[in-house]
Amino acid sequence: MHTNNDNLLELQDLKVSFFTKQGEVKAVDGVSFSVGKEEIVGLVGESGCGKSVTSLSIMRLVPQPAGKIVSGRILFKNEDLMTKSEDQMRQLRGDRISMILQDPMVAMNQLLTVGEQLGEPFRFHDKVKGSLRDMCIALLGKVKVPAPESRVDDYPFQFSGGMSQRALIAMGIANNPDLLIADEPTTALDVSIAAQVLKLMKEIQKETRSSIILITHDLATVAQICTRVLVMYAGRIVENATIKNFYKKPAHPYSKGLIQSVPVLGRPVERLFSIDGQPPSLFEMPEGCRFSPRCSRAEKICFESYPPEIMLEDNHSVACWLYAGN
Amino acid sequence: MQGYILKRILIAMFTIFAVLTVVFFIFRLGPADPVAVMLPPNATPQDAENLTKKFGLDQPLMVQYTNYLKNAFKGDFGTSFRFNEPALKVLFERFPATLQLGLVAFVISVLVGLSVGIISAVKPDSFIDRIGRLVALAGMSLPSFWVGVMLILFFGVTLRWLPIAGKGTLAHYIMPSFCMSLYPIALITRLSRSSMLDALKSDYVVMARIKGVPEFYVILVHAFKNASIPVLTVIFGIFSGLIVGSAVVVEYIFSWPGIGRLVMESYFARDYPVVQVFVIFVTFVVVTMNLIVDIIYAYIDPRIRYQ
């Protein structure tokens, strides 16, 4: 764990559980990572691995009442968010830390105009200067929605999928947050629109100099805009690497599997590669490494205890027993 | 929007017409001969014939039907046998009492039901939620005729705190309005609770919180606006239901001088024109309420407004 005070965000051993009738579900089980200033970090993993819960935890918005942050520290600008009051958190949300949800069709309130929803980050953080409507129009223009002057009064159902996603991004970036979490911002979009949206996000990041955590299960998206990748599996970070290292020399068997699963254009294959087996049930986690039941290189120790985080080189660490000897 | 409202109005008018027709034929299908009912026991066959002619009952059914529709359009629904006055006038004389009681019960139901429902959804499993669920279960299960009698027995007869019958002071309103609002409170509580729970779980609520929107605004604007759509139908349905259904039972139990009691008395006295005009009036109230709900929907939900 490399700690330096230039980090914008640092999670230390974050544990988040859901308490259900069937028992405790450890959705996030000891996650530590940091995000530097102006960095774009990709958080990748399968559905249900805890990516979204991790990001909601950063905003202290884990679904209530079942979900609870059990332990850990969330340092944002060297201040522990776990010690903040609900009102202090509210003031941070939408101002210094913001988030874009994945499905714009359900993330927008269908009964309020796009303008009313865009104006909220300004209104509730006392950022209104002059006309709120003009601010919303400017914001829509910033995310390249055509004819923002008339579009601002539209309702979400009058927007196309791509435009809705742009409007959602606009809500996220309204107050130029230091940290923007984008939860699969392109999943609901078709490929060409997705590419436009990613390009837009990168442009905005350059302009606002904010840091971005991009949650996705799409490695192509990661390759396009991220500088660093965090691979998450069953509630834990298994690999933390720069984008270059991740694609050139992935260390964790799961990361290797993920990269192999991506079909390559121009290289025809009979059958796409897939990792055998299923992710473990959150109710019954394996004793040792969570990936061990699916891992082709698993050894005895892998089934017995969880591997420590091993530094391979600067900015590249992995949680895997294969590297414990070196 | 105008097209939408126009369509609703046409549907409402058609509904009223359909009910007028059904009412006409049902009352004529009935076994009781209205002439025999109206005449004193010592009347001659000649009297019966005269009366039959007077009411046009000797004419073919279709002619009677057209006359009935024509008269209905002019607001003439026949004459009450008992009062010898226009049936509609008899009904309207008694309607204010029903409306007053109905409004009191309606306001209580909406205020209590909505606030308990919303608080329960915002704080599930809290004290209010548990009590609310219990009261809702009781309100759904206990029939108002039983609750009414028990209230009279306990607060009227045993404790002698409240008047048991009639209309006069404010105290007269307490038992009947409580009795009438029990079921609507249960219904509104349950529905607003479940709609609010759904709304509070949705992504747009999470998104609003992400934007730093204060919680009261999230609950009352983002969540409640969405949750209110199903709740509104029930609320307006209840208003007509209170005036119609509960009024008959509750007014009868508490001897409240409204249309509910009137229709019971008229029914037992075979005063068919009054019963008939009651049914038509009830239809009119229900249809009007539904029309209002449809128009409010359009106002709340832009997806309807822009159809």
PDB file of C-alpha atoms in Angstrom, chain A residues 1-102:
ATOM      1  CA  MET A   1       0.000   0.000   0.000  1.00  0.00           C
ATOM      2  CA  HIS A   2       1.639   3.167  -1.120  1.00  0.00           C
ATOM      3  CA  THR A   3       0.460   6.059   0.934  1.00  0.00           C
ATOM      4  CA  ASN A   4       1.159   9.600   0.042  1.00  0.00           C
ATOM      5  CA  ASN A   5      -0.608  12.758   1.030  1.00  0.00           C
ATOM      6  CA  ASP A   6      -1.213  13.782  -2.566  1.00  0.00           C
ATOM      7  CA  ASN A   7      -3.919  11.171  -2.791  1.00  0.00           C
ATOM      8  CA  LEU A   8      -7.357  12.597  -3.246  1.00  0.00           C
ATOM      9  CA  LEU A   9      -9.066   9.486  -1.977  1.00  0.00           C
ATOM     10  CA  GLU A  10      -7.789   6.619   0.067  1.00  0.00           C
ATOM     11  CA  LEU A  11      -9.825   3.625   1.158  1.00  0.00           C
ATOM     12  CA  GLN A  12      -8.375   1.641   4.024  1.00  0.00           C
ATOM     13  CA  ASP A  13      -9.691  -1.855   4.659  1.00  0.00           C
ATOM     14  CA  LEU A  14     -13.279  -0.960   3.785  1.00  0.00           C
ATOM     15  CA  LYS A  15     -15.851  -3.554   4.758  1.00  0.00           C
ATOM     16  CA  VAL A  16     -19.485  -3.239   3.757  1.00  0.00           C
ATOM     17  CA  SER A  17     -22.123  -5.832   4.587  1.00  0.00           C
ATOM     18  CA  PHE A  18     -25.772  -6.348   3.885  1.00  0.00           C
ATOM     19  CA  PHE A  19     -27.720  -7.874   6.711  1.00  0.00           C
ATOM     20  CA  THR A  20     -30.487  -9.977   5.215  1.00  0.00           C
ATOM     21  CA  LYS A  21     -32.790 -12.654   6.546  1.00  0.00           C
ATOM     22  CA  GLN A  22     -30.500 -15.287   5.038  1.00  0.00           C
ATOM     23  CA  GLY A  23     -27.529 -13.853   6.892  1.00  0.00           C
ATOM     24  CA  GLU A  24     -24.760 -11.331   6.469  1.00  0.00           C
ATOM     25  CA  VAL A  25     -23.553 -10.695   2.941  1.00  0.00           C
ATOM     26  CA  LYS A  26     -20.059  -9.294   2.847  1.00  0.00           C
ATOM     27  CA  ALA A  27     -20.362  -7.312  -0.364  1.00  0.00           C
ATOM     28  CA  VAL A  28     -17.093  -5.451   0.171  1.00  0.00           C
ATOM     29  CA  ASP A  29     -14.583  -7.270   2.344  1.00  0.00           C
ATOM     30  CA  GLY A  30     -11.446  -5.339   3.092  1.00  0.00           C
ATOM     31  CA  VAL A  31     -10.889  -3.076   0.114  1.00  0.00           C
ATOM     32  CA  SER A  32      -7.962  -0.676   0.121  1.00  0.00           C
ATOM     33  CA  PHE A  33      -6.900   1.563  -2.724  1.00  0.00           C
ATOM     34  CA  SER A  34      -6.133   5.144  -3.429  1.00  0.00           C
ATOM     35  CA  VAL A  35      -6.914   7.590  -6.181  1.00  0.00           C
ATOM     36  CA  GLY A  36      -4.472  10.350  -7.010  1.00  0.00           C
ATOM     37  CA  LYS A  37      -5.331  13.843  -8.147  1.00  0.00           C
ATOM     38  CA  GLU A  38      -6.438  14.030 -11.791  1.00  0.00           C
ATOM     39  CA  GLU A  39      -6.169  10.279 -12.089  1.00  0.00           C
ATOM     40  CA  ILE A  40      -8.656   8.135 -14.031  1.00  0.00           C
ATOM     41  CA  VAL A  41      -8.877   4.780 -12.332  1.00  0.00           C
ATOM     42  CA  GLY A  42     -10.815   1.869 -13.761  1.00  0.00           C
ATOM     43  CA  LEU A  43     -12.547  -0.442 -11.316  1.00  0.00           C
ATOM     44  CA  VAL A  44     -13.328  -3.666 -13.158  1.00  0.00           C
ATOM     45  CA  GLY A  45     -14.960  -6.915 -12.197  1.00  0.00           C
ATOM     46  CA  GLU A  46     -17.983  -9.089 -12.770  1.00  0.00           C
ATOM     47  CA  SER A  47     -21.510  -8.103 -11.779  1.00  0.00           C
ATOM     48  CA  GLY A  48     -22.017  -8.477  -8.064  1.00  0.00           C
ATOM     49  CA  CYS A  49     -18.328  -8.269  -7.169  1.00  0.00           C
ATOM     50  CA  GLY A  50     -18.902  -5.161  -5.078  1.00  0.00           C
ATOM     51  CA  LYS A  51     -17.882  -2.369  -7.482  1.00  0.00           C
ATOM     52  CA  SER A  52     -21.066  -0.354  -7.131  1.00  0.00           C
ATOM     53  CA  VAL A  53     -21.301  -0.913  -3.378  1.00  0.00           C
ATOM     54  CA  THR A  54     -17.711   0.300  -3.004  1.00  0.00           C
ATOM     55  CA  SER A  55     -18.516   3.471  -4.881  1.00  0.00           C
ATOM     56  CA  LEU A  56     -21.754   4.112  -3.010  1.00  0.00           C
ATOM     57  CA  SER A  57     -19.805   3.633   0.230  1.00  0.00           C
ATOM     58  CA  ILE A  58     -17.442   6.435  -0.742  1.00  0.00           C
ATOM     59  CA  MET A  59     -20.490   8.715  -0.787  1.00  0.00           C
ATOM     60  CA  ARG A  60     -21.878   6.994   2.317  1.00  0.00           C
ATOM     61  CA  LEU A  61     -24.989   6.065   0.327  1.00  0.00           C
ATOM     62  CA  VAL A  62     -25.062   2.299   0.851  1.00  0.00           C
ATOM     63  CA  PRO A  63     -28.700   1.179   0.466  1.00  0.00           C
ATOM     64  CA  GLN A  64     -30.435   1.421   3.831  1.00  0.00           C
ATOM     65  CA  PRO A  65     -31.450  -0.166   6.109  1.00  0.00           C
ATOM     66  CA  ALA A  66     -29.907  -3.528   5.073  1.00  0.00           C
ATOM     67  CA  GLY A  67     -26.515  -2.163   4.041  1.00  0.00           C
ATOM     68  CA  LYS A  68     -23.918  -0.957   6.496  1.00  0.00           C
ATOM     69  CA  ILE A  69     -20.295   0.115   6.355  1.00  0.00           C
ATOM     70  CA  VAL A  70     -18.890  -2.270   8.960  1.00  0.00           C
ATOM     71  CA  SER A  71     -15.363  -0.929   9.246  1.00  0.00           C
ATOM     72  CA  GLY A  72     -12.584   0.837   7.433  1.00  0.00           C
ATOM     73  CA  ARG A  73     -11.586   4.390   6.691  1.00  0.00           C
ATOM     74  CA  ILE A  74     -12.532   6.551   3.720  1.00  0.00           C
ATOM     75  CA  LEU A  75     -10.023   9.356   3.495  1.00  0.00           C
ATOM     76  CA  PHE A  76     -11.026  12.150   1.162  1.00  0.00           C
ATOM     77  CA  LYS A  77      -8.501  14.984   1.050  1.00  0.00           C
ATOM     78  CA  ASN A  78      -7.011  13.407   4.193  1.00  0.00           C
ATOM     79  CA  GLU A  79     -10.257  13.641   6.109  1.00  0.00           C
ATOM     80  CA  ASP A  80     -12.078  10.513   7.200  1.00  0.00           C
ATOM     81  CA  LEU A  81     -15.564  10.600   5.731  1.00  0.00           C
ATOM     82  CA  MET A  82     -16.709   8.010   8.273  1.00  0.00           C
ATOM     83  CA  THR A  83     -16.486  10.656  10.973  1.00  0.00           C
ATOM     84  CA  LYS A  84     -18.596  13.203   9.071  1.00  0.00           C
ATOM     85  CA  SER A  85     -22.180  13.965  10.026  1.00  0.00           C
ATOM     86  CA  GLU A  86     -24.978  13.293   7.567  1.00  0.00           C
ATOM     87  CA  ASP A  87     -25.292  16.991   6.838  1.00  0.00           C
ATOM     88  CA  GLN A  88     -21.558  17.375   6.217  1.00  0.00           C
ATOM     89  CA  MET A  89     -21.777  14.442   3.814  1.00  0.00           C
ATOM     90  CA  ARG A  90     -24.716  16.026   2.041  1.00  0.00           C
ATOM     91  CA  GLN A  91     -22.678  19.156   1.503  1.00  0.00           C
ATOM     92  CA  LEU A  92     -19.870  17.103  -0.058  1.00  0.00           C
ATOM     93  CA  ARG A  93     -22.189  15.106  -2.297  1.00  0.00           C
ATOM     94  CA  GLY A  94     -22.833  16.669  -5.636  1.00  0.00           C
ATOM     95  CA  ASP A  95     -20.263  19.323  -4.853  1.00  0.00           C
ATOM     96  CA  ARG A  96     -16.822  17.797  -4.106  1.00  0.00           C
ATOM     97  CA  ILE A  97     -17.722  14.149  -4.770  1.00  0.00           C
ATOM     98  CA  SER A  98     -20.218  13.173  -7.379  1.00  0.00           C
ATOM     99  CA  MET A  99     -21.392  10.125  -9.199  1.00  0.00           C
ATOM    100  CA  ILE A 100     -23.009   9.134 -12.466  1.00  0.00           C
ATOM    101  CA  LEU A 101     -25.346   6.167 -12.375  1.00  0.00           C
ATOM    102  CA  GLN A 102     -25.492   3.574 -15.096  1.00  0.00           C
TER     103      GLN A 102
END
